[in-house]
GROMACS .gro file of C-alpha atoms in nm:
model
  506
    1TYR     CA    1  32.747   5.722  21.144
    2LEU     CA    2  32.627   5.371  21.061
    3ASP     CA    3  32.286   5.440  21.213
    4ALA     CA    4  32.239   5.755  21.000
    5LEU     CA    5  32.362   5.569  20.692
    6MET     CA    6  32.114   5.285  20.749
    7LYS     CA    7  31.825   5.529  20.787
    8ASP     CA    8  31.918   5.695  20.456
    9HIS     CA    9  31.904   5.358  20.277
   10ALA     CA   10  31.615   5.199  20.468
   11GLU     CA   11  31.392   5.184  20.159
   12TYR     CA   12  31.653   4.990  19.960
   13ILE     CA   13  31.809   4.762  20.222
   14ARG     CA   14  31.651   4.566  20.506
   15ILE     CA   15  31.869   4.598  20.814
   16GLU     CA   16  31.833   4.447  21.161
   17ARG     CA   17  31.995   4.625  21.453
   18ASP     CA   18  32.076   4.401  21.748
   19LYS     CA   19  32.005   4.497  22.109
   20GLN     CA   20  32.362   4.603  22.189
   21PHE     CA   21  32.378   4.830  21.883
   22LYS     CA   22  32.044   4.990  21.976
   23ASN     CA   23  32.166   5.048  22.334
   24ILE     CA   24  32.484   5.220  22.216
   25ILE     CA   25  32.289   5.448  21.979
   26ARG     CA   26  32.030   5.529  22.249
   27GLU     CA   27  32.297   5.613  22.508
   28MET     CA   28  32.503   5.817  22.265
   29ARG     CA   29  32.198   6.024  22.177
   30ALA     CA   30  32.136   6.081  22.547
   31MET     CA   31  32.503   6.152  22.623
   32GLU     CA   32  32.443   6.500  22.760
   33ASP     CA   33  32.163   6.373  22.986
   34GLY     CA   34  32.381   6.113  23.161
   35ASP     CA   35  32.315   6.024  23.523
   36GLN     CA   36  32.675   6.022  23.649
   37GLU     CA   37  32.684   6.210  23.980
   38ILE     CA   38  32.924   6.499  24.031
   39PRO     CA   39  33.196   6.355  24.259
   40GLN     CA   40  33.220   6.498  24.610
   41GLU     CA   41  33.597   6.530  24.564
   42ILE     CA   42  33.542   6.823  24.327
   43HIS     CA   43  33.552   7.153  24.516
   44ALA     CA   44  33.349   7.359  24.271
   45VAL     CA   45  32.992   7.411  24.155
   46LEU     CA   46  32.969   7.322  23.787
   47ARG     CA   47  32.762   7.542  23.560
   48PRO     CA   48  32.488   7.358  23.366
   49TYR     CA   49  32.689   7.346  23.042
   50GLN     CA   50  32.991   7.214  23.237
   51GLU     CA   51  32.776   6.933  23.378
   52ILE     CA   52  32.675   6.845  23.021
   53GLY     CA   53  33.043   6.837  22.922
   54PHE     CA   54  33.122   6.611  23.217
   55GLN     CA   55  32.839   6.370  23.128
   56TRP     CA   56  32.953   6.370  22.764
   57LEU     CA   57  33.308   6.273  22.863
   58CYS     CA   58  33.174   5.995  23.088
   59SER     CA   59  32.953   5.854  22.810
   60LEU     CA   60  33.237   5.849  22.557
   61ALA     CA   61  33.470   5.677  22.803
   62LYS     CA   62  33.204   5.417  22.884
   63PHE     CA   63  33.212   5.298  22.522
   64GLY     CA   64  33.589   5.333  22.487
   65PHE     CA   65  33.567   5.629  22.249
   66GLY     CA   66  33.780   5.943  22.248
   67GLY     CA   67  33.655   6.295  22.188
   68ILE     CA   68  33.740   6.662  22.139
   69LEU     CA   69  33.612   6.903  22.405
   70ALA     CA   70  33.618   7.218  22.192
   71ASP     CA   71  33.461   7.473  22.427
   72ASP     CA   72  33.557   7.837  22.375
   73MET     CA   73  33.837   7.989  22.583
   74GLY     CA   74  33.732   8.073  22.938
   75LEU     CA   75  33.445   7.822  22.963
   76GLY     CA   76  33.630   7.590  23.203
   77LYS     CA   77  33.741   7.285  23.003
   78THR     CA   78  33.996   7.197  23.274
   79LEU     CA   79  33.727   7.172  23.543
   80GLU     CA   80  33.512   6.946  23.320
   81VAL     CA   81  33.808   6.710  23.270
   82LEU     CA   82  33.905   6.708  23.639
   83THR     CA   83  33.544   6.629  23.733
   84PHE     CA   84  33.554   6.337  23.487
   85LEU     CA   85  33.882   6.209  23.637
   86ALA     CA   86  33.744   6.242  23.991
   87ALA     CA   87  33.445   6.030  23.884
   88HIS     CA   88  33.687   5.755  23.779
   89PRO     CA   89  33.897   5.693  24.093
   90ASP     CA   90  34.181   5.439  24.105
   91THR     CA   91  34.281   5.527  23.749
   92ARG     CA   92  34.597   5.683  23.609
   93ALA     CA   93  34.583   5.988  23.382
   94LEU     CA   94  34.846   6.178  23.186
   95VAL     CA   95  34.784   6.539  23.082
   96VAL     CA   96  35.000   6.682  22.801
   97CYS     CA   97  34.984   7.059  22.745
   98PRO     CA   98  35.199   7.352  22.630
   99ALA     CA   99  35.486   7.428  22.870
  100SER     CA  100  35.311   7.752  22.968
  101LEU     CA  101  35.014   7.560  23.111
  102VAL     CA  102  35.184   7.281  23.311
  103TYR     CA  103  35.178   7.468  23.641
  104ASN     CA  104  34.835   7.605  23.564
  105TRP     CA  105  34.701   7.249  23.541
  106GLU     CA  106  34.880   7.164  23.865
  107GLU     CA  107  34.723   7.466  24.036
  108GLU     CA  108  34.373   7.384  23.901
  109CYS     CA  109  34.410   7.027  24.032
  110ARG     CA  110  34.495   7.158  24.379
  111ARG     CA  111  34.208   7.402  24.366
  112PHE     CA  112  33.929   7.184  24.226
  113TYR     CA  113  34.045   6.826  24.300
  114PRO     CA  114  34.270   6.859  24.607
  115SER     CA  115  34.252   6.489  24.707
  116ALA     CA  116  34.422   6.380  24.383
  117GLN     CA  117  34.787   6.279  24.386
  118VAL     CA  118  34.931   6.509  24.120
  119ALA     CA  119  35.282   6.558  23.981
  120ALA     CA  120  35.412   6.812  23.730
  121VAL     CA  121  35.677   6.631  23.526
  122ALA     CA  122  35.871   6.942  23.434
  123GLY     CA  123  36.201   6.947  23.619
  124ALA     CA  124  36.549   6.824  23.526
  125ALA     CA  125  36.583   6.506  23.318
  126ALA     CA  126  36.678   6.281  23.612
  127ALA     CA  127  36.388   6.407  23.826
  128ARG     CA  128  36.144   6.361  23.537
  129LYS     CA  129  36.263   6.006  23.479
  130ARG     CA  130  36.210   5.922  23.847
  131GLN     CA  131  35.855   6.067  23.843
  132ILE     CA  132  35.761   5.879  23.526
  133GLU     CA  133  35.902   5.552  23.661
  134GLU     CA  134  35.687   5.603  23.974
  135TRP     CA  135  35.378   5.686  23.764
  136GLU     CA  136  35.152   5.444  23.950
  137LYS     CA  137  35.186   5.653  24.269
  138PHE     CA  138  35.001   5.942  24.102
  139ASP     CA  139  34.641   5.992  23.993
  140ILE     CA  140  34.746   6.261  23.742
  141LEU     CA  141  35.080   6.330  23.576
  142ILE     CA  142  35.118   6.660  23.388
  143THR     CA  143  35.388   6.729  23.131
  144SER     CA  144  35.451   6.946  22.825
  145TYR     CA  145  35.462   6.849  22.458
  146ASP     CA  146  35.830   6.942  22.444
  147LEU     CA  147  35.928   6.729  22.745
  148LEU     CA  148  35.711   6.439  22.627
  149LYS     CA  149  35.914   6.429  22.304
  150ARG     CA  150  36.233   6.400  22.508
  151ASP     CA  151  36.094   6.142  22.754
  152ILE     CA  152  35.881   5.933  22.518
  153GLU     CA  153  36.097   5.620  22.554
  154ILE     CA  154  36.034   5.616  22.931
  155TYR     CA  155  35.658   5.654  22.878
  156GLU     CA  156  35.627   5.383  22.615
  157SER     CA  157  35.616   5.096  22.867
  158LYS     CA  158  35.342   5.266  23.074
  159GLN     CA  159  34.969   5.201  23.019
  160PHE     CA  160  34.757   5.500  23.125
  161ASP     CA  161  34.381   5.476  23.169
  162TYR     CA  162  34.337   5.826  23.025
  163VAL     CA  163  34.554   6.062  22.822
  164VAL     CA  164  34.433   6.421  22.784
  165ILE     CA  165  34.602   6.664  22.547
  166ASP     CA  166  34.534   7.036  22.602
  167GLU     CA  167  34.558   7.295  22.322
  168ALA     CA  168  34.539   7.000  22.083
  169GLN     CA  169  34.619   7.223  21.785
  170TYR     CA  170  34.981   7.152  21.888
  171ILE     CA  171  34.946   6.818  21.705
  172LYS     CA  172  34.761   6.956  21.401
  173ASN     CA  173  35.058   6.861  21.182
  174ALA     CA  174  35.070   6.480  21.198
  175SER     CA  175  35.435   6.465  21.091
  176THR     CA  176  35.573   6.665  21.388
  177LEU     CA  177  35.757   6.500  21.677
  178ALA     CA  178  35.491   6.630  21.920
  179ALA     CA  179  35.213   6.455  21.724
  180LYS     CA  180  35.414   6.133  21.697
  181ALA     CA  181  35.495   6.139  22.070
  182VAL     CA  182  35.134   6.170  22.194
  183LYS     CA  183  35.023   5.902  21.947
  184ALA     CA  184  35.290   5.666  22.085
  185LEU     CA  185  35.138   5.680  22.437
  186ALA     CA  186  34.946   5.373  22.552
  187ALA     CA  187  34.603   5.467  22.687
  188GLY     CA  188  34.261   5.313  22.737
  189CYS     CA  189  34.085   5.636  22.645
  190ARG     CA  190  34.203   5.967  22.497
  191PHE     CA  191  34.061   6.318  22.500
  192ALA     CA  192  34.169   6.637  22.325
  193LEU     CA  193  34.094   6.993  22.443
  194THR     CA  194  34.108   7.283  22.199
  195GLY     CA  195  33.914   7.595  22.115
  196THR     CA  196  34.022   7.553  21.750
  197PRO     CA  197  33.984   7.193  21.620
  198ILE     CA  198  34.041   7.322  21.265
  199GLU     CA  199  34.261   7.630  21.216
  200ASN     CA  200  34.341   7.610  20.845
  201ARG     CA  201  34.301   7.262  20.693
  202LEU     CA  202  34.091   6.949  20.740
  203SER     CA  203  34.413   6.749  20.778
  204GLU     CA  204  34.442   6.909  21.125
  205LEU     CA  205  34.117   6.742  21.229
  206TRP     CA  206  34.243   6.412  21.088
  207SER     CA  207  34.563   6.440  21.296
  208ILE     CA  208  34.370   6.496  21.620
  209PHE     CA  209  34.136   6.203  21.545
  210GLU     CA  210  34.438   5.985  21.463
  211PHE     CA  211  34.547   6.049  21.823
  212LEU     CA  212  34.198   5.995  21.968
  213MET     CA  213  34.096   5.681  21.777
  214PRO     CA  214  34.367   5.570  21.533
  215GLY     CA  215  34.225   5.463  21.198
  216TYR     CA  216  33.875   5.599  21.263
  217LEU     CA  217  33.913   5.853  20.980
  218PHE     CA  218  34.110   5.599  20.769
  219SER     CA  219  34.469   5.647  20.656
  220TYR     CA  220  34.550   6.007  20.566
  221GLN     CA  221  34.578   5.912  20.198
  222ARG     CA  222  34.223   5.773  20.194
  223PHE     CA  223  34.090   6.064  20.405
  224LYS     CA  224  34.243   6.307  20.156
  225GLU     CA  225  34.101   6.125  19.853
  226GLU     CA  226  33.750   6.061  19.985
  227LEU     CA  227  33.685   6.359  20.214
  228GLU     CA  228  33.938   6.642  20.234
  229GLY     CA  229  33.997   6.674  19.858
  230PRO     CA  230  33.630   6.666  19.750
  231ILE     CA  231  33.525   6.906  20.031
  232THR     CA  232  33.796   7.170  19.983
  233GLU     CA  233  33.856   7.146  19.609
  234SER     CA  234  33.516   7.046  19.466
  235LYS     CA  235  33.291   7.185  19.742
  236ASP     CA  236  33.132   6.837  19.746
  237ASP     CA  237  32.833   6.858  19.982
  238THR     CA  238  32.791   6.480  20.006
  239ALA     CA  239  33.149   6.444  20.131
  240ARG     CA  240  33.099   6.730  20.376
  241VAL     CA  241  32.785   6.568  20.524
  242ARG     CA  242  32.966   6.235  20.542
  243LEU     CA  243  33.260   6.383  20.738
  244SER     CA  244  33.019   6.572  20.963
  245ARG     CA  245  32.840   6.247  21.050
  246PHE     CA  246  33.173   6.081  21.123
  247VAL     CA  247  33.298   6.342  21.368
  248ARG     CA  248  32.991   6.512  21.516
  249PRO     CA  249  32.932   6.263  21.805
  250PHE     CA  250  33.294   6.304  21.914
  251ILE     CA  251  33.320   6.686  21.922
  252LEU     CA  252  33.150   6.900  22.186
  253ARG     CA  253  33.171   7.268  22.094
  254ARG     CA  254  33.011   7.552  22.294
  255LEU     CA  255  33.083   7.919  22.228
  256LYS     CA  256  33.049   8.190  22.491
  257LYS     CA  257  32.747   8.331  22.309
  258ASP     CA  258  32.580   7.986  22.325
  259VAL     CA  259  32.595   7.979  22.705
  260LEU     CA  260  32.573   8.355  22.751
  261LYS     CA  261  32.299   8.346  23.012
  262GLU     CA  262  32.493   8.103  23.228
  263LEU     CA  263  32.814   8.304  23.236
  264PRO     CA  264  32.915   8.591  23.461
  265ASP     CA  265  32.999   8.912  23.278
  266LYS     CA  266  33.367   8.856  23.336
  267VAL     CA  267  33.555   8.526  23.360
  268GLU     CA  268  33.869   8.584  23.567
  269GLU     CA  269  34.155   8.334  23.571
  270VAL     CA  270  34.515   8.320  23.692
  271VAL     CA  271  34.776   8.171  23.459
  272TYR     CA  272  35.086   8.053  23.647
  273ALA     CA  273  35.440   8.024  23.517
  274ARG     CA  274  35.745   7.897  23.706
  275MET     CA  275  36.100   8.028  23.676
  276GLU     CA  276  36.374   7.793  23.573
  277GLY     CA  277  36.747   7.812  23.513
  278GLU     CA  278  36.917   8.150  23.496
  279GLN     CA  279  36.602   8.355  23.561
  280SER     CA  280  36.534   8.162  23.883
  281SER     CA  281  36.897   8.197  24.002
  282ILE     CA  282  36.895   8.574  23.944
  283TYR     CA  283  36.561   8.620  24.121
  284GLN     CA  284  36.654   8.406  24.424
  285ALA     CA  285  36.988   8.585  24.467
  286ARG     CA  286  36.832   8.933  24.447
  287GLU     CA  287  36.549   8.841  24.686
  288LYS     CA  288  36.791   8.681  24.936
  289GLN     CA  289  37.012   8.991  24.926
  290LEU     CA  290  36.715   9.218  25.001
  291LEU     CA  291  36.596   8.996  25.287
  292MET     CA  292  36.946   8.989  25.444
  293THR     CA  293  36.976   9.368  25.420
  294LEU     CA  294  36.632   9.420  25.576
  295SER     CA  295  36.699   9.170  25.855
  296ASN     CA  296  37.016   9.356  25.955
  297GLN     CA  297  36.859   9.704  25.948
  298THR     CA  298  36.723   9.890  26.247
  299ASP     CA  299  36.373  10.039  26.215
  300ALA     CA  300  36.528  10.385  26.194
  301GLU     CA  301  36.756  10.278  25.904
  302PHE     CA  302  36.460  10.117  25.729
  303LYS     CA  303  36.261  10.442  25.744
  304THR     CA  304  36.542  10.639  25.578
  305GLN     CA  305  36.587  10.383  25.296
  306LYS     CA  306  36.231  10.334  25.175
  307LEU     CA  307  36.309  10.459  24.824
  308TRP     CA  308  36.591  10.202  24.794
  309VAL     CA  309  36.352   9.931  24.918
  310LEU     CA  310  36.094  10.037  24.659
  311ALA     CA  311  36.361  10.019  24.386
  312GLU     CA  312  36.454   9.667  24.497
  313LEU     CA  313  36.091   9.553  24.505
  314THR     CA  314  36.044   9.695  24.154
  315ALA     CA  315  36.357   9.510  24.037
  316LEU     CA  316  36.220   9.181  24.175
  317ARG     CA  317  35.893   9.237  23.991
  318GLN     CA  318  36.080   9.321  23.670
  319ILE     CA  319  36.288   9.003  23.699
  320CYS     CA  320  35.958   8.812  23.720
  321CYS     CA  321  35.851   8.984  23.395
  322ASN     CA  322  36.184   8.939  23.217
  323PRO     CA  323  36.534   8.978  23.369
  324ALA     CA  324  36.637   9.176  23.058
  325LEU     CA  325  36.442   9.472  23.207
  326VAL     CA  326  36.699   9.486  23.491
  327TYR     CA  327  37.013   9.335  23.336
  328GLU     CA  328  37.097   9.467  22.988
  329ASN     CA  329  37.328   9.175  22.905
  330TYR     CA  330  37.071   8.907  23.000
  331THR     CA  331  37.008   8.671  22.707
  332GLY     CA  332  36.833   8.380  22.880
  333ASP     CA  333  36.467   8.282  22.878
  334SER     CA  334  36.176   8.437  23.066
  335ALA     CA  335  35.910   8.182  23.167
  336LYS     CA  336  35.641   8.449  23.180
  337THR     CA  337  35.726   8.590  22.837
  338LYS     CA  338  35.708   8.243  22.680
  339THR     CA  339  35.377   8.179  22.856
  340CYS     CA  340  35.238   8.512  22.739
  341VAL     CA  341  35.326   8.454  22.372
  342GLU     CA  342  35.164   8.108  22.381
  343VAL     CA  343  34.848   8.242  22.546
  344VAL     CA  344  34.812   8.525  22.292
  345GLU     CA  345  34.886   8.299  21.994
  346ASN     CA  346  34.621   8.048  22.107
  347ALA     CA  347  34.366   8.324  22.175
  348VAL     CA  348  34.418   8.493  21.837
  349ALA     CA  349  34.396   8.155  21.660
  350SER     CA  350  34.055   8.113  21.828
  351GLY     CA  351  33.934   8.447  21.692
  352HIS     CA  352  33.987   8.661  22.003
  353LYS     CA  353  34.141   9.007  22.030
  354ALA     CA  354  34.344   9.101  22.337
  355LEU     CA  355  34.442   9.398  22.551
  356LEU     CA  356  34.769   9.345  22.739
  357PHE     CA  357  34.856   9.574  23.030
  358SER     CA  358  35.192   9.618  23.203
  359GLN     CA  359  35.339   9.882  23.429
  360PHE     CA  360  35.669   9.860  23.243
  361ALA     CA  361  35.685  10.028  22.901
  362SER     CA  362  36.015   9.850  22.829
  363MET     CA  363  35.834   9.517  22.873
  364LEU     CA  364  35.569   9.621  22.623
  365GLU     CA  365  35.841   9.714  22.371
  366HIS     CA  366  36.001   9.372  22.415
  367LEU     CA  367  35.665   9.194  22.373
  368SER     CA  368  35.584   9.404  22.066
  369LYS     CA  369  35.898   9.274  21.889
  370LEU     CA  370  35.825   8.916  21.994
  371PHE     CA  371  35.464   8.929  21.871
  372ALA     CA  372  35.583   9.063  21.535
  373GLU     CA  373  35.826   8.769  21.508
  374HIS     CA  374  35.530   8.534  21.566
  375GLY     CA  375  35.320   8.699  21.296
  376LEU     CA  376  35.086   8.876  21.540
  377ARG     CA  377  34.972   9.232  21.468
  378ALA     CA  378  35.029   9.447  21.777
  379PHE     CA  379  34.965   9.815  21.859
  380MET     CA  380  35.136   9.985  22.154
  381LEU     CA  381  35.027  10.276  22.370
  382THR     CA  382  35.261  10.427  22.631
  383GLY     CA  383  35.315  10.766  22.794
  384LYS     CA  384  35.515  10.870  22.484
  385THR     CA  385  35.217  10.821  22.249
  386SER     CA  386  35.071  11.153  22.127
  387LYS     CA  387  34.698  11.227  22.158
  388GLU     CA  388  34.652  11.211  21.780
  389GLU     CA  389  34.835  10.878  21.754
  390ARG     CA  390  34.637  10.747  22.051
  391ARG     CA  391  34.306  10.828  21.877
  392ARG     CA  392  34.424  10.670  21.551
  393LEU     CA  393  34.538  10.347  21.725
  394VAL     CA  394  34.209  10.313  21.915
  395THR     CA  395  34.003  10.365  21.596
  396GLU     CA  396  34.210  10.113  21.399
  397PHE     CA  397  34.202   9.854  21.679
  398GLN     CA  398  33.824   9.888  21.700
  399ARG     CA  399  33.813   9.825  21.323
  400GLY     CA  400  34.002   9.498  21.370
  401GLU     CA  401  34.339   9.604  21.230
  402ALA     CA  402  34.545   9.449  21.515
  403ASP     CA  403  34.534   9.128  21.719
  404VAL     CA  404  34.665   9.267  22.046
  405PHE     CA  405  34.689   9.613  22.201
  406LEU     CA  406  34.983   9.663  22.440
  407ILE     CA  407  34.902   9.935  22.691
  408SER     CA  408  35.099  10.082  22.982
  409LEU     CA  409  34.914  10.139  23.308
  410LYS     CA  410  34.965  10.514  23.329
  411ALA     CA  411  34.886  10.580  22.962
  412GLY     CA  412  34.583  10.357  22.920
  413GLY     CA  413  34.429  10.280  23.256
  414THR     CA  414  34.141  10.520  23.191
  415GLY     CA  415  33.968  10.705  22.910
  416LEU     CA  416  33.985  10.434  22.644
  417ASN     CA  417  33.700  10.245  22.482
  418LEU     CA  418  33.835   9.919  22.338
  419THR     CA  419  33.532   9.692  22.315
  420ALA     CA  420  33.674   9.509  22.009
  421ALA     CA  421  33.878   9.306  22.261
  422ASP     CA  422  33.724   9.024  22.463
  423LEU     CA  423  34.045   8.912  22.635
  424VAL     CA  424  34.232   9.123  22.892
  425ILE     CA  425  34.579   9.011  23.005
  426HIS     CA  426  34.748   9.166  23.308
  427TYR     CA  427  35.114   9.086  23.244
  428ASP     CA  428  35.222   9.189  23.594
  429PRO     CA  429  35.006   9.223  23.907
  430TRP     CA  430  34.949   9.575  24.028
  431TRP     CA  431  34.974   9.674  24.391
  432ASN     CA  432  34.656   9.873  24.346
  433LEU     CA  433  34.370   9.637  24.264
  434ALA     CA  434  34.137   9.928  24.180
  435ALA     CA  435  34.377  10.040  23.904
  436GLN     CA  436  34.389   9.685  23.768
  437ASN     CA  437  34.008   9.671  23.751
  438GLN     CA  438  33.999  10.014  23.587
  439ALA     CA  439  34.224   9.883  23.311
  440THR     CA  440  34.004   9.576  23.264
  441ASP     CA  441  33.713   9.811  23.209
  442ARG     CA  442  33.873   9.937  22.885
  443ALA     CA  443  33.718   9.625  22.728
  444TYR     CA  444  33.445   9.541  22.977
  445ARG     CA  445  33.209   9.834  22.928
  446ILE     CA  446  32.892   9.949  22.749
  447GLY     CA  447  32.910   9.843  22.385
  448GLN     CA  448  33.082   9.514  22.462
  449ASP     CA  449  32.872   9.239  22.304
  450ASN     CA  450  33.098   8.949  22.409
  451LYS     CA  451  33.182   8.811  22.749
  452VAL     CA  452  33.526   8.923  22.864
  453THR     CA  453  33.798   8.687  22.987
  454VAL     CA  454  34.054   8.840  23.226
  455LEU     CA  455  34.388   8.659  23.269
  456ARG     CA  456  34.650   8.749  23.527
  457LEU     CA  457  35.000   8.612  23.461
  458ILE     CA  458  35.169   8.519  23.788
  459MET     CA  459  35.513   8.370  23.859
  460LYS     CA  460  35.486   8.094  24.118
  461GLY     CA  461  35.702   8.116  24.428
  462THR     CA  462  35.773   8.488  24.391
  463ILE     CA  463  35.664   8.824  24.526
  464GLU     CA  464  35.394   8.825  24.254
  465GLU     CA  465  35.215   8.532  24.413
  466ARG     CA  466  35.221   8.709  24.749
  467ILE     CA  467  35.073   9.025  24.591
  468LEU     CA  468  34.797   8.810  24.442
  469LYS     CA  469  34.725   8.646  24.777
  470MET     CA  470  34.702   8.982  24.950
  471GLN     CA  471  34.461   9.102  24.681
  472GLU     CA  472  34.250   8.791  24.726
  473ASP     CA  473  34.248   8.848  25.103
  474LYS     CA  474  34.092   9.184  25.018
  475GLN     CA  475  34.384   9.374  25.160
  476ASN     CA  476  34.469   9.682  24.961
  477LEU     CA  477  34.844   9.702  24.915
  478ALA     CA  478  34.801  10.054  24.778
  479ASP     CA  479  34.721  10.166  25.133
  480SER     CA  480  34.992   9.973  25.315
  481VAL     CA  481  35.279   9.954  25.066
  482ILE     CA  482  35.279  10.207  24.787
  483SER     CA  483  35.091  10.526  24.725
  484GLU     CA  484  34.877  10.547  24.411
  485ASP     CA  485  35.144  10.721  24.206
  486GLY     CA  486  35.388  10.443  24.295
  487VAL     CA  487  35.661  10.676  24.423
  488SER     CA  488  35.685  10.613  24.798
  489ILE     CA  489  35.622  10.333  25.044
  490THR     CA  490  35.388  10.438  25.323
  491GLY     CA  491  35.264  10.267  25.632
  492LEU     CA  492  35.469   9.948  25.581
  493ASP     CA  493  35.697   9.839  25.860
  494LYS     CA  494  36.003   9.619  25.819
  495GLU     CA  495  35.834   9.300  25.947
  496GLN     CA  496  35.543   9.338  25.704
  497LEU     CA  497  35.782   9.378  25.412
  498ILE     CA  498  35.987   9.073  25.517
  499LYS     CA  499  35.659   8.879  25.531
  500VAL     CA  500  35.569   8.991  25.176
  501LEU     CA  501  35.907   8.862  25.056
  502GLU     CA  502  35.917   8.538  25.256
  503GLU     CA  503  35.559   8.411  25.241
  504LYS     CA  504  35.556   8.225  24.913
  505ASN     CA  505  35.313   7.962  24.799
  506GLY     CA  506  35.539   7.785  24.551
   0.00000   0.00000   0.00000
């Protein structure tokens, strides 16, 4: 900012830049061309734009600055940050993110940076306190905004080398407890990740910068008087250019279309959630009961009760989705439902439109009500939808009249063209991977101008994770477990089923 200002006034004022100032300016201009090597601890090949992001983070940290990594959804911000942390060993980092992403961060750490000592601070209060007190044992601590608010007093005496906040729009309102909590953390260097640095007002950008580098954009009163007010009310171009110069070096923003040639046609990711409380108790009890029954059955008894077994497997999968699908009087939380709403809200705020598939029409009805409560426009297509209504919904969705299209597997797996969407969410994993891919192709087809992101929502430590693993092992459960119409179990013996239930990765 100062360098640009001095150039603008060079004819009026004689200014000498010392060697250190010149070095900083030179290195900041060459940020993306840094020479920091990709650490061997990272188990991934970075795409060229991800390497640039990594070098940019390293350069900012070198000078003690913070920054906003504002890459579009699905471009791999997490990997860029983990590569940066791996390049700075013997440091302590805290990651703060929405509750729905805590276990996702933990999983990405294990996948891309397996040598790191990582802890998800997300359990009961006493367990969290113990983890935070032992913070120096870990390379990376991960917690949620909500839990940080509750635990902030324990964190206040800790000095982290790096604090990273994900989905930074969570602190866009500077007066919220979440914003105050992250700003109270002691850190040598701070980074923010968000696909939407400004959703509605310039004050949101001020709030994020107040976390990154307190005071850099002045007090809010001064920011409002000198920058926000003139820009929004008077359309003052001088103020706009001034703010742009202030923030541009500290925001790295790449859209999918900017790095189109480097991206695969589809970006596929798994988003993990973990059951807690009542949902977890119900699931564990039901799964244990099924395992005990199977263990005590003879092979002959098992063969005569396959329909009952299928019903029990379906119930377990529905409990993963939301226990209310199985138990009418259930009023507790569903970790996956909360995760799903957060994911869709964040995607829509970033300008994306989503298709959401589930095998359970009752789940889609529940989500439809929830989305409406959150101000999201949702259409729904199930087996009950008439052909005329189906055509109308597709036409209106393509015109941009809804944010998310909820579609049941049987009703919408084929024959739909929904290229207005660039995000596909599979709410529950399907036994038949081919059917899942067919559904994805509602958006990923001829006429789609954008790259498509495919998210699969998976509950850790449950039958869903085992289904996912079997899919990844290229085993087709449709052949060995359930026929394509989902009515009977074929070719699965008792031991194989027990293995599906017992072999959990959580």
